[in-house]
XYZ file of C-alpha atoms in Angstrom:
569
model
C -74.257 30.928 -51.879
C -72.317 28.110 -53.265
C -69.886 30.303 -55.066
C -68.841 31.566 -51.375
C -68.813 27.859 -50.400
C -66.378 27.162 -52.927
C -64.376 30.296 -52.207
C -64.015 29.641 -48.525
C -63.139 25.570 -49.299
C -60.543 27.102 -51.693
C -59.343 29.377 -49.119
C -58.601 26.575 -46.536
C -57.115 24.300 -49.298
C -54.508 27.684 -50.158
C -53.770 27.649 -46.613
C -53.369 24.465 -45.921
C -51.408 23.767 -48.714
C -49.300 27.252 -47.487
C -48.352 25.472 -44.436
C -47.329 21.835 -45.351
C -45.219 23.831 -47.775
C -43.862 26.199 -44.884
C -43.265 23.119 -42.792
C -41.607 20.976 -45.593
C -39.367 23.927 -46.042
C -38.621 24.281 -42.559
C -37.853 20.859 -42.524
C -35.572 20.177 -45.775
C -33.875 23.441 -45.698
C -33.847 24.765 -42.283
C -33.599 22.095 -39.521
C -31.980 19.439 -42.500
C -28.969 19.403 -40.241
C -30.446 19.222 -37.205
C -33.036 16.379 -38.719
C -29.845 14.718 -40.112
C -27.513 14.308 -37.248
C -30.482 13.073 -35.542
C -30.831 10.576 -38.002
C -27.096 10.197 -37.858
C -27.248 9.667 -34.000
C -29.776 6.852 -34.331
C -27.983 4.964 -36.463
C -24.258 5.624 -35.577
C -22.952 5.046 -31.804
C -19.788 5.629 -30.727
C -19.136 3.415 -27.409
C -16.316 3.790 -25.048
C -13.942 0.734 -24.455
C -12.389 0.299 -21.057
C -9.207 -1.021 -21.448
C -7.903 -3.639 -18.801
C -6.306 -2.601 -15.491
C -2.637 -3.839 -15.540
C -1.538 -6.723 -13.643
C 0.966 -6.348 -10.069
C 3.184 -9.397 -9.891
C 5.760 -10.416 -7.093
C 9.123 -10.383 -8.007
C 8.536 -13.852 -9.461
C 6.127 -12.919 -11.335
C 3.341 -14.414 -9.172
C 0.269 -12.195 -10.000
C -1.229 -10.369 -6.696
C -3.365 -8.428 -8.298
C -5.392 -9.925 -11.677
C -8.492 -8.700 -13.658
C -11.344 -11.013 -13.605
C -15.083 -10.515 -15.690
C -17.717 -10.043 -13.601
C -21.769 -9.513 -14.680
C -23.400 -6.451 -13.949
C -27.059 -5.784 -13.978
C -28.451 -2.075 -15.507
C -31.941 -1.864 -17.218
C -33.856 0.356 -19.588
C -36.955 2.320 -17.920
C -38.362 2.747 -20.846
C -38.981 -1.142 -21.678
C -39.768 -2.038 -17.868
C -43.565 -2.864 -17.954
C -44.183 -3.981 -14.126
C -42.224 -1.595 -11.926
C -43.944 -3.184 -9.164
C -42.999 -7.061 -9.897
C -39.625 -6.342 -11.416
C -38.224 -4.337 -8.330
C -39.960 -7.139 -5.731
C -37.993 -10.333 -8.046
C -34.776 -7.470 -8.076
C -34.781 -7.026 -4.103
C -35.216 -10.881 -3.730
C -32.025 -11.880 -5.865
C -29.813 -8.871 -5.666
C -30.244 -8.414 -1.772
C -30.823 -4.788 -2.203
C -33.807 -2.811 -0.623
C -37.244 -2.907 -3.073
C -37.926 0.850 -2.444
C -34.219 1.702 -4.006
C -34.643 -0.557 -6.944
C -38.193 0.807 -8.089
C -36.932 4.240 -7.923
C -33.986 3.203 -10.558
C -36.486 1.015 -12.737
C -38.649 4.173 -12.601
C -36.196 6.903 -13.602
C -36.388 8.736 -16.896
C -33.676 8.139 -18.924
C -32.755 5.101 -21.113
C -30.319 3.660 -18.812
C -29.792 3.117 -14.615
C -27.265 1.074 -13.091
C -28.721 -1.911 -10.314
C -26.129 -4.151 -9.542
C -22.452 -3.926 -10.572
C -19.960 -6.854 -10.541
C -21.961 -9.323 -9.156
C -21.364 -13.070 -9.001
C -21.788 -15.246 -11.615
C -25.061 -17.060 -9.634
C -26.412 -13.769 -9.540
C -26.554 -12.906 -13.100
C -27.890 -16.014 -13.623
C -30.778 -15.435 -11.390
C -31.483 -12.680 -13.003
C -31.532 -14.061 -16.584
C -33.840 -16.744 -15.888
C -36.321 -14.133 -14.245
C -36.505 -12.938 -17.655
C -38.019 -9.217 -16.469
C -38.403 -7.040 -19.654
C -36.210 -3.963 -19.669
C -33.448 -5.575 -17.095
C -30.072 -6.416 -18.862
C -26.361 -7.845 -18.423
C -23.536 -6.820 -19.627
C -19.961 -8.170 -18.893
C -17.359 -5.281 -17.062
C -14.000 -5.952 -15.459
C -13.677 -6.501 -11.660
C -10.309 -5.747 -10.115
C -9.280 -9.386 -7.922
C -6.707 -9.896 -5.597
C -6.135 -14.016 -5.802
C -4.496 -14.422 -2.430
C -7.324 -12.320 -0.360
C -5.124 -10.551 2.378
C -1.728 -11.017 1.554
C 0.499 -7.838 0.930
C -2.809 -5.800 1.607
C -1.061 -2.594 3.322
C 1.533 -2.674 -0.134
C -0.901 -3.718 -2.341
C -4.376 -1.123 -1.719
C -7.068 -2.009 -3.842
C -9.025 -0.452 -6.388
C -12.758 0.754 -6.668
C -15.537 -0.113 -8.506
C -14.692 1.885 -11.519
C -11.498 0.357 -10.843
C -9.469 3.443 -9.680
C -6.921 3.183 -7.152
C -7.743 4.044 -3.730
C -4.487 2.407 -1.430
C -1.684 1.584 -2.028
C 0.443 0.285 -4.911
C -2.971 0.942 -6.717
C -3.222 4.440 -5.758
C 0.031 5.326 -6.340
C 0.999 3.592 -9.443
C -3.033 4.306 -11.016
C -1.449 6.122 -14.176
C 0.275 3.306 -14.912
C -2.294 0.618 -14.193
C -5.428 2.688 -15.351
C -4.397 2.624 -18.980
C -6.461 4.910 -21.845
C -9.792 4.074 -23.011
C -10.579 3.361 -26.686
C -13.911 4.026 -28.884
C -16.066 1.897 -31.161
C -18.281 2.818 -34.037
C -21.551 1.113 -34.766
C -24.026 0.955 -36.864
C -27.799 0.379 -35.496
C -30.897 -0.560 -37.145
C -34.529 1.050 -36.385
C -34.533 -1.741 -33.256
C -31.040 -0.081 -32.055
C -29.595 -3.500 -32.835
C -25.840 -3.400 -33.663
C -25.976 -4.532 -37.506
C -21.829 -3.213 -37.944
C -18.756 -2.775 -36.191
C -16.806 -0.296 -38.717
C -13.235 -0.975 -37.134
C -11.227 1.155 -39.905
C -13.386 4.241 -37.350
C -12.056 2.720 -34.063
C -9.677 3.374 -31.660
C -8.857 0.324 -29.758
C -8.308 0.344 -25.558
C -4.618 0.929 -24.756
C -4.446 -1.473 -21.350
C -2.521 -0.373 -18.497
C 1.234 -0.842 -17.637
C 2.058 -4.101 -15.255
C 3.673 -3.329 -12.094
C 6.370 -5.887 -10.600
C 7.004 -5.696 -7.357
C 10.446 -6.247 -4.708
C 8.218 -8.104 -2.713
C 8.561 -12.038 -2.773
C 5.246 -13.701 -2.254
C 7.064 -16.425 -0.069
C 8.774 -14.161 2.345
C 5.396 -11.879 2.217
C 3.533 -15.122 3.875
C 6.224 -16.109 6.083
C 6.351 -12.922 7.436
C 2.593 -12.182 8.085
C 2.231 -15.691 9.531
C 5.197 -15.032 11.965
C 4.093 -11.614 12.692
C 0.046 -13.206 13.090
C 1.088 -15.384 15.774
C 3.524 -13.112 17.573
C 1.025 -10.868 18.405
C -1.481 -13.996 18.922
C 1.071 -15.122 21.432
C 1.948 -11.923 23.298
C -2.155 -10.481 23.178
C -0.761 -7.258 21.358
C -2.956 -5.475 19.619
C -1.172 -4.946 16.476
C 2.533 -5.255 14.926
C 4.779 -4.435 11.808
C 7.335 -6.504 10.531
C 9.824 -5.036 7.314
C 12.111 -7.267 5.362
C 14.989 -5.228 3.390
C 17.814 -6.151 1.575
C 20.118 -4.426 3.192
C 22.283 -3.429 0.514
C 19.767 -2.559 -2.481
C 17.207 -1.222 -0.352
C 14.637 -3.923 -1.738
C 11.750 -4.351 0.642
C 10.895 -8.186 0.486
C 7.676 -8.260 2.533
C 5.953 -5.784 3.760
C 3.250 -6.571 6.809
C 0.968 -4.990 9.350
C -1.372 -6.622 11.623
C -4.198 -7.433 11.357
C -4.537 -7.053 7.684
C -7.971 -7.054 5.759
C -9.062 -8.807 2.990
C -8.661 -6.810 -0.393
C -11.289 -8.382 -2.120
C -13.797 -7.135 0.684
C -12.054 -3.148 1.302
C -15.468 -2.067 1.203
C -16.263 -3.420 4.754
C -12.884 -2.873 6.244
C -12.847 -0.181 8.688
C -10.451 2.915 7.655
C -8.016 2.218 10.679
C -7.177 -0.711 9.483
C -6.296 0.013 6.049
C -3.391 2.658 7.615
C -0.198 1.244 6.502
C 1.506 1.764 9.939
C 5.308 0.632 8.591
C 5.136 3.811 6.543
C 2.667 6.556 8.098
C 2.892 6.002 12.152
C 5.470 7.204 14.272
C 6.123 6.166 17.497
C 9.358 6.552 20.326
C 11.840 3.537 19.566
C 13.488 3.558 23.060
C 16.357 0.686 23.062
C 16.771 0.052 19.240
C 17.587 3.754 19.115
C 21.221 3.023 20.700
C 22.671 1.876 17.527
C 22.519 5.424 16.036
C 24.196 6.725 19.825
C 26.772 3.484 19.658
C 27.585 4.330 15.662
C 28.224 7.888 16.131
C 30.247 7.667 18.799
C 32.469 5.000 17.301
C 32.336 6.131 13.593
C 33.994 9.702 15.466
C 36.295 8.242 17.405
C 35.061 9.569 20.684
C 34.995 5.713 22.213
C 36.023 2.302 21.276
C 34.088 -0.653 22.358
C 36.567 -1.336 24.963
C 36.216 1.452 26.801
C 34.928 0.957 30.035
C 31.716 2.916 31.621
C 30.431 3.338 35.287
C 27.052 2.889 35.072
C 26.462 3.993 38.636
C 24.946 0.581 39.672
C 21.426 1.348 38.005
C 20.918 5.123 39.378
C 22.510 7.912 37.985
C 21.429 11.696 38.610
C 22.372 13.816 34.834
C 20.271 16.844 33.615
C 17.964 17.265 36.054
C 16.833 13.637 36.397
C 17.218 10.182 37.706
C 18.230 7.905 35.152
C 17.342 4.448 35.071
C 18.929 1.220 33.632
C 16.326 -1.781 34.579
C 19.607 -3.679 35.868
C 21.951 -2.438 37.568
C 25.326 -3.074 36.588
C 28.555 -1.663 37.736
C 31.539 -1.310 35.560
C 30.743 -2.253 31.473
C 32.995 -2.022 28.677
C 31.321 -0.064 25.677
C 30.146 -3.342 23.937
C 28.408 -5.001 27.161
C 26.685 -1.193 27.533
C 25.017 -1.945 24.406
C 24.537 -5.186 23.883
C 22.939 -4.939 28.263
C 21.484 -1.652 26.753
C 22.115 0.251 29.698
C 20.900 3.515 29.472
C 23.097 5.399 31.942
C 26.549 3.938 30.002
C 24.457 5.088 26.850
C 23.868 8.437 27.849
C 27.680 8.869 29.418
C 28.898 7.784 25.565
C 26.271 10.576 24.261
C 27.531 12.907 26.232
C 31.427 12.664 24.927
C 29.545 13.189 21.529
C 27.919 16.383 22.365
C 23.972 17.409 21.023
C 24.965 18.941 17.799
C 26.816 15.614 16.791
C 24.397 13.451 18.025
C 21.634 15.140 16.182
C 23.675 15.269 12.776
C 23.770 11.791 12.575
C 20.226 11.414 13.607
C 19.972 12.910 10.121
C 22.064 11.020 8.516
C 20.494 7.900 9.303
C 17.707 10.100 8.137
C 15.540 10.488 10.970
C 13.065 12.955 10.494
C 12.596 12.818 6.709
C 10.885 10.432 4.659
C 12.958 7.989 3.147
C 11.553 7.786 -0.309
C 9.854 4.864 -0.364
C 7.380 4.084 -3.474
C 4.427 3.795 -0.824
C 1.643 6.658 -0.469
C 1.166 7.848 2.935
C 4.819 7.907 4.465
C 5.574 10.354 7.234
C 8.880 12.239 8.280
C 8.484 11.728 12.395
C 9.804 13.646 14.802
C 13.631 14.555 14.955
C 13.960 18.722 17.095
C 17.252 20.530 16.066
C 19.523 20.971 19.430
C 18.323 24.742 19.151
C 14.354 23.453 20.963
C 16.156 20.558 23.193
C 14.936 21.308 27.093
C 18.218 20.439 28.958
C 17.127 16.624 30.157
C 16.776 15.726 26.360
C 20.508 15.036 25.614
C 19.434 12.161 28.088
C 16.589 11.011 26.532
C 17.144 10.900 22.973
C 20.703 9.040 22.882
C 18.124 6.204 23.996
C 14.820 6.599 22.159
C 13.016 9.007 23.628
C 11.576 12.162 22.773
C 12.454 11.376 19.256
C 9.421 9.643 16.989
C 10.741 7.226 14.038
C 8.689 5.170 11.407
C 9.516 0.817 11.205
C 10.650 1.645 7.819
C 13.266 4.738 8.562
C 14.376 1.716 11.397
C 14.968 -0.452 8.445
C 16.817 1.875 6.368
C 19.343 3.017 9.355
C 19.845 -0.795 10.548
C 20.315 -1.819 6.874
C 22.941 1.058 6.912
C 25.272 -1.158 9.332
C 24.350 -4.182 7.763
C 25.734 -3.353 4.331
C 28.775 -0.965 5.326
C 27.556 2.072 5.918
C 25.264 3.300 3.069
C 22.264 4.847 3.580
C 20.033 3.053 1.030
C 17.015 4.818 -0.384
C 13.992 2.215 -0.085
C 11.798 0.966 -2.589
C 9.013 -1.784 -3.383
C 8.016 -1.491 -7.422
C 11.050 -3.183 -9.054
C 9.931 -2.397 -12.410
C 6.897 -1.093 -14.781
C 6.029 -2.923 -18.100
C 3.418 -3.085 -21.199
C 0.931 -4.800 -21.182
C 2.917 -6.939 -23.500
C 5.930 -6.902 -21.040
C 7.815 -4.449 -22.592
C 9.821 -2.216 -20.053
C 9.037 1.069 -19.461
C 10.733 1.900 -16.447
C 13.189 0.292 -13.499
C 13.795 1.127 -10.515
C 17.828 0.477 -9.587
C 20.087 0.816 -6.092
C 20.367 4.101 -4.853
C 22.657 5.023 -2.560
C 21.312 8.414 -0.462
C 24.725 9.075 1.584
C 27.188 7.571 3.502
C 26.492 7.427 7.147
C 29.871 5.511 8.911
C 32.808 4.227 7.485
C 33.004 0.409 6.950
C 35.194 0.107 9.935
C 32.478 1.479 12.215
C 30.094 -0.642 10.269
C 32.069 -3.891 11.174
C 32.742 -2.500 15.198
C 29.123 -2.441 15.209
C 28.081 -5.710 13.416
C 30.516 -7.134 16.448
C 28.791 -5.451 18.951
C 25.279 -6.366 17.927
C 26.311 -9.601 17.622
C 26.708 -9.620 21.191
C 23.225 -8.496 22.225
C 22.052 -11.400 20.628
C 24.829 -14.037 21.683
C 25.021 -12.361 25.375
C 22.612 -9.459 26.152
C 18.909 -8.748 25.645
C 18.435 -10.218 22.294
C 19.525 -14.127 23.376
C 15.691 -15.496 21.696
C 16.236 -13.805 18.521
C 19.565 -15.878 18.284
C 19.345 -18.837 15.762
C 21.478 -22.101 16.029
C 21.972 -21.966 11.907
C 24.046 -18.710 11.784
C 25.131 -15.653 13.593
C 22.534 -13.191 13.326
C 22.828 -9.172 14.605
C 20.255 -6.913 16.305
C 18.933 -4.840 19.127
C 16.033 -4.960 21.562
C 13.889 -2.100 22.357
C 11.025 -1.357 25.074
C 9.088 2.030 25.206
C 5.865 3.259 26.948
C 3.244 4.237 24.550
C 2.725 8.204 23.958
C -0.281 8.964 25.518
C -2.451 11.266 22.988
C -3.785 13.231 26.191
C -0.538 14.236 27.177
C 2.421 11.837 28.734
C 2.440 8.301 28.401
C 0.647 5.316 29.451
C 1.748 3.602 32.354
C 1.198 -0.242 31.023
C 1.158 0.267 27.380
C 4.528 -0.553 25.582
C 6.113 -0.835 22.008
C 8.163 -3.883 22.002
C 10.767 -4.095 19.196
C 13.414 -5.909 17.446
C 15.406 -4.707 14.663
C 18.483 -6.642 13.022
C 19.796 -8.184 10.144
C 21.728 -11.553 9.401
C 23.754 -13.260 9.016
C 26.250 -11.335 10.358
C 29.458 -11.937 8.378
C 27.130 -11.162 4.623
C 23.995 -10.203 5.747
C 21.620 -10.949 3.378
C 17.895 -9.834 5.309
C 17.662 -7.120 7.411
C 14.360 -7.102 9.609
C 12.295 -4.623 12.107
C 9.603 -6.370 14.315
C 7.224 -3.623 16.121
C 4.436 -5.071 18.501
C 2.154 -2.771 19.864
C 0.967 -3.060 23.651
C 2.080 -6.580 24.060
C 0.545 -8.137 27.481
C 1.242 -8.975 29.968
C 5.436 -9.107 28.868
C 6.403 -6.386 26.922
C 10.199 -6.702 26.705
C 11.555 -6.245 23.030
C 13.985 -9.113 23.338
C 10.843 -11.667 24.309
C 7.987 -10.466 22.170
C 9.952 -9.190 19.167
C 12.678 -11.405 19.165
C 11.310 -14.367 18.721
C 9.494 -13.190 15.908
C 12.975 -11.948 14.553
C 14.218 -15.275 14.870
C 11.546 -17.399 13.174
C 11.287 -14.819 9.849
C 15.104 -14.546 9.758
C 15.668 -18.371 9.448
C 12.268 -19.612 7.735
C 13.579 -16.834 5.094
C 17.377 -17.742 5.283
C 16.242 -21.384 4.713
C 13.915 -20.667 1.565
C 16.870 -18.525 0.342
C 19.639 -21.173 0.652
C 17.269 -23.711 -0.745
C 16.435 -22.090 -3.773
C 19.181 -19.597 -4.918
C 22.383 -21.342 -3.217
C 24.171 -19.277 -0.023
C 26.163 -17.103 -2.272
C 22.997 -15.487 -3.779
C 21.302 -12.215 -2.252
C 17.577 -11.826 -1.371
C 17.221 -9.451 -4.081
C 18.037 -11.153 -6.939
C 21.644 -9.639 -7.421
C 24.484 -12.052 -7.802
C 26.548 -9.701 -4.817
C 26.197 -6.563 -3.017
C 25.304 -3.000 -4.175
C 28.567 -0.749 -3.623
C 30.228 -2.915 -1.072
């Protein structure tokens, strides 16, 4: 009997020593690697390094759009011991909803995200709570130091710091930059014990961006544009301010604007950059492409004289208009009265074909190239689909859709001799460092009249401002060019409204070098809604706020764009 204890003991000894030995084999020889690079993995951690998001400067090199450090708030599940307590304190200082917090703090997993980019009061809050399991760490919050300004060039960036409008969105290789990796060493506590930097890859931060725009022009401009369509009870406007011989944009502004450092509760509509991506009928300001074509062919001169049928005038199947109604008018006094009948009469010595080439020339119904995401080509038929009232129509601005900035481009055109400018708003890219990478320079696109047209036209436009429908955008410091514009609004249901208008003003000055060129658009101004007194005024008061900070810091002899003359004049 004991001999058979002893035998079965033995036995279970054999066996168990069989499989310690199996599993010690198993162990050292067959899982070793697996065992090992978990051993590895405990100890070594390789963490990714965001690098910084590069840094959009005026043309001064005024920052716009800086990085700042902001707190945000994560935790461990695995260390919170009162789910309960730590998501009632949470809701309390974060503002966020308890139910949402305990289901994060609850989570499996070793890490959850609560609160990103918080304020500095916040984190605070949180570290005096002291709640187990809840940490801080430090990320990079995107900041835009001057709130609203520029906000339609600008965009903004997320909270991974992506670029979602704008410059930002555009330009987000460039800012983004490439991430780098660190290597640590952790003890049994997961404490980092070593940084081995010889095995890591520093961030590469992103490129700067410096922009045309000048911050001084960008707040005279939105402040002019503010309290035009304050004073008028529009319900939005777009002012553009070009060099007219570079094609630098110098502010940029729709109204109202939003505040970038709150996108997240702007609505959609009004983040739409409307100088770029609406269209809408120009009416009036449309005539200078009629008046140039006609001149810059030969088919007139601006003393020829016009019947314009004393206000009524019966031509392709209609009654056309003029909202005066004048008698006799030399070609000059047709424009600068913008008389649509005398405006139509020149079209028609021009012919549809020739008319609509230089529609295209100015560029009408193509994008213009700006550096801006969104930008739509409008609305420019070939003669082939014109129904036969529309040579009447379009010589004036209607039946034809046009952006603010292809106005810009095509008034610039006159302004600087002719040249079709291609438009742009990054000046140039850099390091981080400020090393350049790229620049952007002039560009002429074509040639759209010769520079004798350009200065027959200068004269005339002169004219609507000294003697026609432009008198309030005149200034008493210089001799400023432009013309007024008044269209009904397209109604999306078919037609157009019957008391909704698009007042506008587009010019340059001062006349004998200009050195701005400007479009003013205000949308359904009430209960006026002549271009020449909503827009014009506005006109005005950018044109000579801006002349006067030009003169008074560069000298009269220096352009807006920081060139010391013109591009190709």
């Amino acid at each position: 009997m004991l001999k058979k204890r002893q035998f079965v003991v033995l036995l279970l000894l054999i066996m168990t020593y069989s499989a310690l030995s199996l599993r010690l084999f198993q162990l050292q020889v067959v899982d070793t690697d697996k065992f090992s690079e978990l051993a590895d993995n405990q100890h070594n951690r390789i963490v990714k390094v965001e690098p910084r998001r590069g840094t959009i400067f005026d043309r001064h090199m005024d920052p716009l759009a800086i990085n700042l450090d902001a707190p945000s708030i994560f935790c461990d599940p695995k260390f919170v011991k009162d789910p309960e307590h730590t998501a009632r304190v949470l809701s309390e200082i974060l503002g966020l909803d308890q139910g949402t917090i305990l289901s994060r703090v609850t989570r499996s997993g070793r890490f959850s995200w609560l609160s990103r980019k918080v304020d500095r009061d916040v984190s605070e809050n949180i570290k005096r709570a002291g709640l187990p399991g809840i940490h801080i760490c430090i990320e990079s919050k995107r900041n835009y130091p001057n709130d609203s300004m520029a906000c339609h060039v600008l965009g903004f960036a997320g909270m991974d710091n992506a670029g979602l409008e704008g410059v930002e969105r555009l330009f987000d290789a460039d800012l983004r930059g490439e991430p780098g990796y660190s290597h640590m060493i952790k003890d049994a506590r997961r404490n980092t014990v070593l940084l081995k930097e010889d095995e890591s890859i520093p961030p590469k931060n992103g490129h700067n961006i410096i922009l045309t725009i000048d911050a001084v022009i960008q707040y005279i401009t939105e402040e002019e544009l503010k309290s035009g369509v304050n004073r008028s009870k529009a319900s939005s406007g777009t002012v553009i301010v070009m060099d007219p011989y570079s094609g630098r944009i110098l502010a940029l502004a729709n109204y109202p604007g939003y505040d970038l450092n709150l996108s997240g509760q702007t609505p959609r509509d009004i983040m739409k950059n409307d100088a770029v991506s609406s269209v809408f009928e120009p009416g009036s300001v449309f005539k200078v492409v009629t008046a140039s074509a006609v001149l810059n062919e030969g088919k007139i001169s601006p003393d020829d004289m016009f019947d314009c049928e004393n206000g009524e005038y019966a031509v392709g199947g209609r009654i056309l208009h003029d909202y005066h109604a004048y008698g006799k008018l030399s070609f000059s006094d047709v424009i600068a009265k913008s008389s649509n009948i005398g405006t139509v009469k020149a079209a028609h010595e021009l012919g549809k074909e020739k008319l609509y080439d230089y529609t295209r020339l100015f560029g009408f119904g193509e994008n213009t190239g700006v550096d801006l995401p969104g930008e739509v080509a409008g609305i420019n038929r070939a003669p082939a689909t014109w129904s036969k009232s529309d040579i009447t129509t379009i010589p004036i601005g209607q039946g034809i859709a046009v952006t603010p900035m292809q106005l810009a481009c095509a008034i610039s055109a006159i302004a600087n001799g002719g040249k079709l400018m291609e438009p742009y708003i990054v000046d140039r890219v850099t390091t981080w460092e400020g090393g350049e990478v790229r620049k952007n320079v002039p560009r002429v696109k074509k040639r759209v009249l010769s520079e004798e047209t350009s200065k027959e036209m200068k004269k005339i436009l002169n004219r609507v401002v000294t003697d026609g429908t432009g008198k309030k955008a005149a200034s008493k410091f210089f001799s400023s060019c432009g013309k007024t514009g008044t269209a009904q609004m397209v109604n999306p249901a078919g037609g157009y409204y019957d008391n909704k208008y698009n007042a506008t003003f587009i010019g340059f000055a001062p006349m004998e070098d200009p050195v701005i060129s400007i479009v003013v658009v205000v949308k359904d101004p009430q209960p006026v809604h002549f271009g020449g007194s909503v827009a014009g005024p506005v006109f005005k008061n950018i044109s000579e706020r801006t002349m006067q900070y030009i003169w008074s810091n560069k000298g009269p002899a220096s352009r807006a764009g920081g060139q010391s003359g013109p591009v190709g004049k």
